[in-house]
Tab-separated table of C-alpha atoms in Angstrom:
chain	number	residue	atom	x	y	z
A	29	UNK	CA	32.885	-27.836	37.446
A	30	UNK	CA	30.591	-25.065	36.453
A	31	UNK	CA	30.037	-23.904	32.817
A	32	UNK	CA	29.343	-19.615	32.210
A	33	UNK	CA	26.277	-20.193	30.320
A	34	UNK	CA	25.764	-16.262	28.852
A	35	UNK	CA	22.033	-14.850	30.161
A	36	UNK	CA	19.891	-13.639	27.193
A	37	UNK	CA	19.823	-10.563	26.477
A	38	UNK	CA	17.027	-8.754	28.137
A	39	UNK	CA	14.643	-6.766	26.042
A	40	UNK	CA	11.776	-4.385	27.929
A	41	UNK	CA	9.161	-3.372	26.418
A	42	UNK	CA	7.556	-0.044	27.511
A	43	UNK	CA	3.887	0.370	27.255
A	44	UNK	CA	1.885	3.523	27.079
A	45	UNK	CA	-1.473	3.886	27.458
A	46	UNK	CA	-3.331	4.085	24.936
A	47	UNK	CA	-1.319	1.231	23.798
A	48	UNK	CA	-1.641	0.194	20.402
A	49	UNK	CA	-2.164	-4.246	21.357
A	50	UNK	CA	-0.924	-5.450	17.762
A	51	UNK	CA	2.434	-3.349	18.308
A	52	UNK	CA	2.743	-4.474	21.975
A	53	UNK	CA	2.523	-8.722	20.984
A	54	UNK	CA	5.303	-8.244	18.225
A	55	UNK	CA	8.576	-8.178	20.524
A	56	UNK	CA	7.457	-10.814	22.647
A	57	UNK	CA	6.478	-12.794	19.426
A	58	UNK	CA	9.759	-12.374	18.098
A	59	UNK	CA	12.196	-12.507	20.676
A	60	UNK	CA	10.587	-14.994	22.892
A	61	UNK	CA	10.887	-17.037	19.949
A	62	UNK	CA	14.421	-16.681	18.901
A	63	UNK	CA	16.766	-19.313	20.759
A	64	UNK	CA	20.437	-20.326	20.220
A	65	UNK	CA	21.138	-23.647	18.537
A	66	UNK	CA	21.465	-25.458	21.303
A	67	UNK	CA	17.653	-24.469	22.276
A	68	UNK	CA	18.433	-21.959	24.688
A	69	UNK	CA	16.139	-18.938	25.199
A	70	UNK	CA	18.380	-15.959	23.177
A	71	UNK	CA	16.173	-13.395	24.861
A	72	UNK	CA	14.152	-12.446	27.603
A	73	UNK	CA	11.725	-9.625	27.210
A	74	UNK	CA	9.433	-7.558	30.023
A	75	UNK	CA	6.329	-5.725	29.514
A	76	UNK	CA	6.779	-2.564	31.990
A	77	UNK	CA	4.375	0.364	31.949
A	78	UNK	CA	4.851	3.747	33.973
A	79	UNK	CA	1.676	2.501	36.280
A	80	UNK	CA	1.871	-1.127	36.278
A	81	UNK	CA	-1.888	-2.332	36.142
A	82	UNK	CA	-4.522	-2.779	33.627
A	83	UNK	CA	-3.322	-0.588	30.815
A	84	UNK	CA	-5.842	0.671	27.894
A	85	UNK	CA	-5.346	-0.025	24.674
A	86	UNK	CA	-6.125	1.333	21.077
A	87	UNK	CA	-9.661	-0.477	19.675
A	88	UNK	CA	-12.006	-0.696	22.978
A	89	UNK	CA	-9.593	-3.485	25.140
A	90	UNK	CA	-7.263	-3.685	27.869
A	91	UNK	CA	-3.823	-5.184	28.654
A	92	UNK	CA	-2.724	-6.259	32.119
A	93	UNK	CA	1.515	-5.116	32.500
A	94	UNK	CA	3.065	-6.206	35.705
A	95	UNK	CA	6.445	-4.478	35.298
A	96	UNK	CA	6.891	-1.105	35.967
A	97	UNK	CA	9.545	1.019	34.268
A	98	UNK	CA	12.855	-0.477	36.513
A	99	UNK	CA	12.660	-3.101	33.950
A	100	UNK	CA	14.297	-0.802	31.877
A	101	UNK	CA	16.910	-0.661	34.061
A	102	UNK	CA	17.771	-4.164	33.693
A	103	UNK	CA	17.471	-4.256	30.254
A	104	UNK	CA	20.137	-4.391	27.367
A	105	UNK	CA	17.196	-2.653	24.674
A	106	UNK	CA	14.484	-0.982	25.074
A	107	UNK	CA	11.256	-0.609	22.678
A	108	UNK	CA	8.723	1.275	22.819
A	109	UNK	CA	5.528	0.211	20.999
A	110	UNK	CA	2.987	2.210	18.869
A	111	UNK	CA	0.543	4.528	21.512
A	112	UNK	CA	-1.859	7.079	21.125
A	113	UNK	CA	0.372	9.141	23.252
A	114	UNK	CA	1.594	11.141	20.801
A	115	UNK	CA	2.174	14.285	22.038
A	116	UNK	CA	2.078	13.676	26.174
A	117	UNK	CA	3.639	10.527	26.506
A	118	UNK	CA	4.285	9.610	30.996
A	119	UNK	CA	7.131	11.933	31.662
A	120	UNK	CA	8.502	8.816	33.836
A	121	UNK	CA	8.928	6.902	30.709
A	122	UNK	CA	10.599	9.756	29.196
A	123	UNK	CA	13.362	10.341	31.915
A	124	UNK	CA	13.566	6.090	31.798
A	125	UNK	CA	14.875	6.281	27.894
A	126	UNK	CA	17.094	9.247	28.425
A	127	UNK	CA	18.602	7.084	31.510
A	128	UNK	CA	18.779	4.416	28.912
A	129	UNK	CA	20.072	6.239	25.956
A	130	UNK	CA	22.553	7.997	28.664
A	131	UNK	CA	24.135	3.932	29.678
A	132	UNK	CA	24.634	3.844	25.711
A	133	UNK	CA	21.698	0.871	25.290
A	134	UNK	CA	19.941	-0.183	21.794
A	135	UNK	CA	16.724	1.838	21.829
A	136	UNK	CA	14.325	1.505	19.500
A	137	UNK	CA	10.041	1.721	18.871
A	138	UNK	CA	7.714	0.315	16.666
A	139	UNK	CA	5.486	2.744	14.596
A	140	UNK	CA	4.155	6.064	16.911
A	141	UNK	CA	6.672	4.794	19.479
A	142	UNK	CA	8.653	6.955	17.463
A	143	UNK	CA	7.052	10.310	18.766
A	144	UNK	CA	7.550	8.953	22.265
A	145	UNK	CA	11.804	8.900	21.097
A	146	UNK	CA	11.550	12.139	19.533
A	147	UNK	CA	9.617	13.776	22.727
A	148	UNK	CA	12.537	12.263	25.149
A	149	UNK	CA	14.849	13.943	22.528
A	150	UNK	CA	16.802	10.646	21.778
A	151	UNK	CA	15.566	11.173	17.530
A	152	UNK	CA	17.299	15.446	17.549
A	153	UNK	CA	19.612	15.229	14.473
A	154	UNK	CA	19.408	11.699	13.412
A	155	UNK	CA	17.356	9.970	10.875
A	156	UNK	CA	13.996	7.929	11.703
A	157	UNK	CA	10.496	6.564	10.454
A	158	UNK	CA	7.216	5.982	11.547
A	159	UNK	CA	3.589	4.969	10.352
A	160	UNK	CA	3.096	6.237	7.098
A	161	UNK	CA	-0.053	7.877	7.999
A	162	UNK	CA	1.418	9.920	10.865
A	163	UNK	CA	4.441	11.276	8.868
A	164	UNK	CA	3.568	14.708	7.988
A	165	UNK	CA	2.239	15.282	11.832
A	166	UNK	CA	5.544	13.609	13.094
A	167	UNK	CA	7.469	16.190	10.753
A	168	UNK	CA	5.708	19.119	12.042
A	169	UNK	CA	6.144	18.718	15.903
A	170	UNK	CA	10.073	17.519	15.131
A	171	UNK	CA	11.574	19.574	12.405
A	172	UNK	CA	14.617	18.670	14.076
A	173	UNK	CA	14.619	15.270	12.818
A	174	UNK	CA	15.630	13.455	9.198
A	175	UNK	CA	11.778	11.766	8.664
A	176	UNK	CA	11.569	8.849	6.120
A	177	UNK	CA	8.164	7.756	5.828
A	178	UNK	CA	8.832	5.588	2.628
A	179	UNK	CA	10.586	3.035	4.254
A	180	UNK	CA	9.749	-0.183	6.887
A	181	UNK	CA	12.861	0.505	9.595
A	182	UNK	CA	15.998	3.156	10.083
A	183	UNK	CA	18.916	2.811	11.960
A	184	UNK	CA	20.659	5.652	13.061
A	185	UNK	CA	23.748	5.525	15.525
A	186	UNK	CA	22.022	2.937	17.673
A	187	UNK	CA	18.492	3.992	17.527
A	188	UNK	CA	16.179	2.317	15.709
A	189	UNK	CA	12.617	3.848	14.288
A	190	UNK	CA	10.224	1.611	12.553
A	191	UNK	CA	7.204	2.037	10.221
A	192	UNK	CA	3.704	0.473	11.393
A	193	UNK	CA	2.172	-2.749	11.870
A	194	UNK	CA	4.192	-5.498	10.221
A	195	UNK	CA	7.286	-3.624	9.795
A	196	UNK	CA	8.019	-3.624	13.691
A	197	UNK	CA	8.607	-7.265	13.107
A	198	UNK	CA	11.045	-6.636	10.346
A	199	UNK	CA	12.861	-4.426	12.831
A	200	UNK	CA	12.707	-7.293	15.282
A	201	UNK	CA	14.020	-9.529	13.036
A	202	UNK	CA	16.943	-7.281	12.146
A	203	UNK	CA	17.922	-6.901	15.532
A	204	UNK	CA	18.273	-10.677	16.038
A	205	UNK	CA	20.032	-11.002	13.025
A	206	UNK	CA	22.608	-8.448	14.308
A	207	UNK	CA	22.794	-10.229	17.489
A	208	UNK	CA	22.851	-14.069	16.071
A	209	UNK	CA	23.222	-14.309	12.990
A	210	UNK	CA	20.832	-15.728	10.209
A	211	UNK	CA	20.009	-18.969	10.996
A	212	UNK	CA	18.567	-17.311	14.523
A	213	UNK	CA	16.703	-14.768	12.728
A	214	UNK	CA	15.046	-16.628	10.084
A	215	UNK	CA	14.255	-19.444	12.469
A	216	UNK	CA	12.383	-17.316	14.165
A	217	UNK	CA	10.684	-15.703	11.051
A	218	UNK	CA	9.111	-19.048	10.224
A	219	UNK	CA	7.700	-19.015	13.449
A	220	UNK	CA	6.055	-16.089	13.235
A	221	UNK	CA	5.082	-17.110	9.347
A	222	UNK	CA	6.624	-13.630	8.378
A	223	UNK	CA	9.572	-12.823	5.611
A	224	UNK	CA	12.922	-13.947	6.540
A	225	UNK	CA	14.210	-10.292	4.946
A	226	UNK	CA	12.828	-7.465	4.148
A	227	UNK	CA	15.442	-4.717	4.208
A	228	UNK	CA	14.860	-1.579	5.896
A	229	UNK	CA	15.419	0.589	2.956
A	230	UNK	CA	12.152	-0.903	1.171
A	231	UNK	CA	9.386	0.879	0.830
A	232	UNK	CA	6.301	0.589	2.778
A	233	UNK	CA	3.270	-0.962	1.208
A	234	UNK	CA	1.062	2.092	1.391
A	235	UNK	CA	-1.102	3.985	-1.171
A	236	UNK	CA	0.655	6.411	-3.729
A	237	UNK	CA	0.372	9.745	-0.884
A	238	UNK	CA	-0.779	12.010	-4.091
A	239	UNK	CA	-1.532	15.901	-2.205
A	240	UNK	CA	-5.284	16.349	-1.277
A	241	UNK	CA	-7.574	17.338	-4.228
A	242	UNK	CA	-8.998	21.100	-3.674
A	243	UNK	CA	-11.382	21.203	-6.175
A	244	UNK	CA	-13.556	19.260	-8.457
A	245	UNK	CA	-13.730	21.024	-12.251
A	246	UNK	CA	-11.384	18.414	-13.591
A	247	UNK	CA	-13.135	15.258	-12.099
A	248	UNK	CA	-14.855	14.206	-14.747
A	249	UNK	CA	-11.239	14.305	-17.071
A	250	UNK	CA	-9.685	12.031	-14.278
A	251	UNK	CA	-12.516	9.781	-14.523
A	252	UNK	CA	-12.145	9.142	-18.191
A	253	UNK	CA	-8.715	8.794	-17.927
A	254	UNK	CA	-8.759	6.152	-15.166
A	255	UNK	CA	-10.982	4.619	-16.843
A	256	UNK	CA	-8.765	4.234	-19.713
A	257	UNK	CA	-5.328	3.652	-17.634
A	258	UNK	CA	-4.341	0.784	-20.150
A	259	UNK	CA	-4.622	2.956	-23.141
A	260	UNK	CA	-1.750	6.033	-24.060
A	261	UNK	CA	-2.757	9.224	-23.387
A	262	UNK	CA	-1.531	12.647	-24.665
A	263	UNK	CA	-1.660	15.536	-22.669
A	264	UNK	CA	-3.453	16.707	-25.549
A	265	UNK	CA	-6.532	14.155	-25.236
A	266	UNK	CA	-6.945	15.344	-21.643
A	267	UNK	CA	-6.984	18.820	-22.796
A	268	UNK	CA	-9.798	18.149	-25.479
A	269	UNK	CA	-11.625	16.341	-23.008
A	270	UNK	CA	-11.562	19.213	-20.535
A	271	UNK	CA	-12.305	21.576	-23.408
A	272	UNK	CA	-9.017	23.380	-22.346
A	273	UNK	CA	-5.638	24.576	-23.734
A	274	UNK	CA	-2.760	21.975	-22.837
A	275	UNK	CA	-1.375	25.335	-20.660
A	276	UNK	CA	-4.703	25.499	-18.633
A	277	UNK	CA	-5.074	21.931	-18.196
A	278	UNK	CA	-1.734	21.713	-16.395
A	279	UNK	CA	-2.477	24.462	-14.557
A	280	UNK	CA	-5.506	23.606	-12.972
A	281	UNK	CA	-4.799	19.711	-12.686
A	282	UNK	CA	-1.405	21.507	-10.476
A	283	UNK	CA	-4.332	23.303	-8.411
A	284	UNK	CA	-6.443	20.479	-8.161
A	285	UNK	CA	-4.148	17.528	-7.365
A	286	UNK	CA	-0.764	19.000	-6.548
A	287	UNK	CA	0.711	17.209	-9.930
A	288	UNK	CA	1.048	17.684	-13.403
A	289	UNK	CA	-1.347	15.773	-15.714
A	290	UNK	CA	1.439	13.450	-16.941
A	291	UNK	CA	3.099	12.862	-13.065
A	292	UNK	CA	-0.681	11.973	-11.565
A	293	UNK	CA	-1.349	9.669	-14.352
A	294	UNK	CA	1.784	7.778	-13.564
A	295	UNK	CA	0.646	7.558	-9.993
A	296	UNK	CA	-2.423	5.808	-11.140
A	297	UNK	CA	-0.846	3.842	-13.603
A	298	UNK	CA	1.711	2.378	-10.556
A	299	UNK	CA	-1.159	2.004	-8.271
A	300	UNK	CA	-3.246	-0.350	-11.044
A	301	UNK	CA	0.500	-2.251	-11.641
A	302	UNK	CA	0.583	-2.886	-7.572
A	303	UNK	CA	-3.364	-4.345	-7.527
A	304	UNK	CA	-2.718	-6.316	-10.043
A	305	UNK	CA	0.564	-7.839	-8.796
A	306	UNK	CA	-1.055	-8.282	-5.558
A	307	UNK	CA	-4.285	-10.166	-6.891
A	308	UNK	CA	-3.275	-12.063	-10.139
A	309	UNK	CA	-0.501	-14.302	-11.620
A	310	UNK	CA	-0.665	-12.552	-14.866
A	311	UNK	CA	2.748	-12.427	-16.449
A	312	UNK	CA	5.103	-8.913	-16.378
A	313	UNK	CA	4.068	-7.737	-19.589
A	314	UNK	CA	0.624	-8.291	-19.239
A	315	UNK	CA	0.644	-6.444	-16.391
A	316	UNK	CA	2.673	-3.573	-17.617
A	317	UNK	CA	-0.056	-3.568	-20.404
A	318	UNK	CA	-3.039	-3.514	-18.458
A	319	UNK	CA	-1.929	-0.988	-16.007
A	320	UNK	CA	-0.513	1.133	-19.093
A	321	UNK	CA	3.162	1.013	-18.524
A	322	UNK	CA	3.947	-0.732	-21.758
A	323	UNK	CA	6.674	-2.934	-21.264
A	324	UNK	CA	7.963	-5.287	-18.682
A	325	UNK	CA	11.233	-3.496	-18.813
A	326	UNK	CA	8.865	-0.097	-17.887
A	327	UNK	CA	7.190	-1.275	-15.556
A	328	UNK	CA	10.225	-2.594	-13.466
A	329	UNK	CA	12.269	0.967	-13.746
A	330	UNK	CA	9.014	2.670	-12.216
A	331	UNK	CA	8.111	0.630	-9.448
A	332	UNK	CA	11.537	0.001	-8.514
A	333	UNK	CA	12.253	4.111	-7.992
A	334	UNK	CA	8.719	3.836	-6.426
A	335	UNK	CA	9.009	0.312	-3.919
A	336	UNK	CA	12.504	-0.374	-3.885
A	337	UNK	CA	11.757	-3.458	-5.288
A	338	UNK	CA	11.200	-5.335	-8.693
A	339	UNK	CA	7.608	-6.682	-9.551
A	340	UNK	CA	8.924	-9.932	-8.764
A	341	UNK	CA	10.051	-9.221	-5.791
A	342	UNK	CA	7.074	-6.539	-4.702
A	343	UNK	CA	4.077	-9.653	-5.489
A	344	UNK	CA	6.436	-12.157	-3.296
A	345	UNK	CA	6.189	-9.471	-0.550
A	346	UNK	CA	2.915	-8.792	-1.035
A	347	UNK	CA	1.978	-12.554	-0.879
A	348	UNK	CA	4.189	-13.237	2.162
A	349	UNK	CA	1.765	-9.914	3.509
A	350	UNK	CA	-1.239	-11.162	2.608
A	351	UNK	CA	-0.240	-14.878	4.366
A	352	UNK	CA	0.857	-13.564	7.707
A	353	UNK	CA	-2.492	-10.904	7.762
């Protein structure tokens, strides 16, 4: 007597030169080390490449891929990593994900993968992410497409976009908890020493994105008030410091940084709370004080609408982070 023992699901992994190496190791990381409970293998993944070979990659190295792109065919998702083929990605592996997308399979790629989804067309209408960094070039060649660049994955009718670095592994993980269940999934996050959850709604850790400076008359003001971040601050001390009306002051900090006085010292003021979170054990009032947020209460209102998540919750993150860098 026989027993139907279900294959795992297969997984390829498309690889475009120049290939970005960290990207590439995550789905094999993941979901070669995601079994059933009974210790069977939940998935099998392939490396495939348009020219199967020695492949370059991003950073001066180079990866040997012995699959070419009929992997894909086999496959029940594909994901495509982060390249520096941004704008000319293989036309082969273009045609392969519109094949795919066409038999109705999970696609999905990990940080400038997502340019490769939006060039085959698969991204037109629906809502997606990428590297934080690469947002505003990714909006300009795709106007077509819903961009979120604060967040670490998207989902979007069975396409699935995430942010870069770390967050591909989040996406990973999501995926096998869709397929299996929790206990799969976080099994294989200890493995891989990363967060069991980190929902795809929260933010990425990145740097507030304030608009470029274009001009310099009002450095000197933002370097007294940053050096006083802890401290209140009326729009009328920056104004006597600049030796400016209040009206002018807001005027020119709006042509020098893009924000009003009172917005870009908030952006500061969140950026000190999220150093000192990440560094320190003080307490939640302390460090509303020192980064000049007041209260405890404050400073969980702001960088919740700014993170997604509460200080608590942001300096866990950041720790888990930190641990798995």
């Amino acid at each position: 007597m026989t027993t139907n023992v279900r294959r795992p699901h297969r997984v390829a992994v498309i690889a475009l030169p120049p290939v970005t190496a960290f990207d590439l190791s995550i789905p094999s990381a993941v979901f070669g080390l995601a079994t059933h409970v009974d210790g069977r293998p939940a998935y099998e993944v392939t490396v495939c490449t348009p020219e199967p070979g020695v492949v370059k990659a991003m950073g001066g190295m180079d990866v040997v891929v012995s699959h070419g792109l009929e992997a894909v065919e086999r496959a029940d998702t594909v994901i495509v990593t982060g390249t520096g083929s941004r704008t000319a990605p293989d036309p082969r592996a273009l045609e392969a994900l519109r094949a795919a997308a066409a038999r109705g399979l999970r696609i999905a790629s990990i940080c400038t993968g997502a340019f490769v989804l939006a060039q085959a067309g698969l991204l037109d209408g629906r809502s997606a992410t990428t590297f934080w960094m690469m947002s505003e070039e990714f909006r300009r060649l795709f106007p077509e497409v819903d961009v979120r660049p604060d967040v670490l994955f998207v989902e979007d009718g069975g396409v699935l976009t995430s942010a870069g670095m770390s967050a591909g592994i989040d996406l990973c993980l999501h995926m096998v908890r869709g397929d299996h269940g929790a206990a799969v999934a976080n099994a294989a996050a200890r493995l891989v020493v990363a967060a069991p959850v980190r929902p795809g709604g929260q933010a990425q850790f990145i740097q507030t994105p304030l608009p470029p400076e274009r001009g310099t008359s009002l450095a000197a003001t933002r370097a007294w008030a940053l050096a006083r971040l802890d401290e209140p601050t009326t729009l009328a001390e920056l104004a006597r410091h600049a030796g400016t009306s209040v009206r002018t002051l807001t005027r020119r900090f709006r042509e020098e940084t893009g924000l009003s006085p009172l917005q870009w010292l908030l952006h500061q003021r969140l950026d000190r709370a999220r150093q000192i979170l990440e560094t320190t054990t003080l307490p939640m009032d302390q460090v509303a004080a020192r980064s000049g947020l007041g209260t405890a209460d404050s400073l969980r209102t702001h960088l919740q609408r700014h993170t997604g998540l509460t200080p608590t919750a942001y300096r866990t993150a950041a720790r888990v982070v930190g641990a798995g860098a």
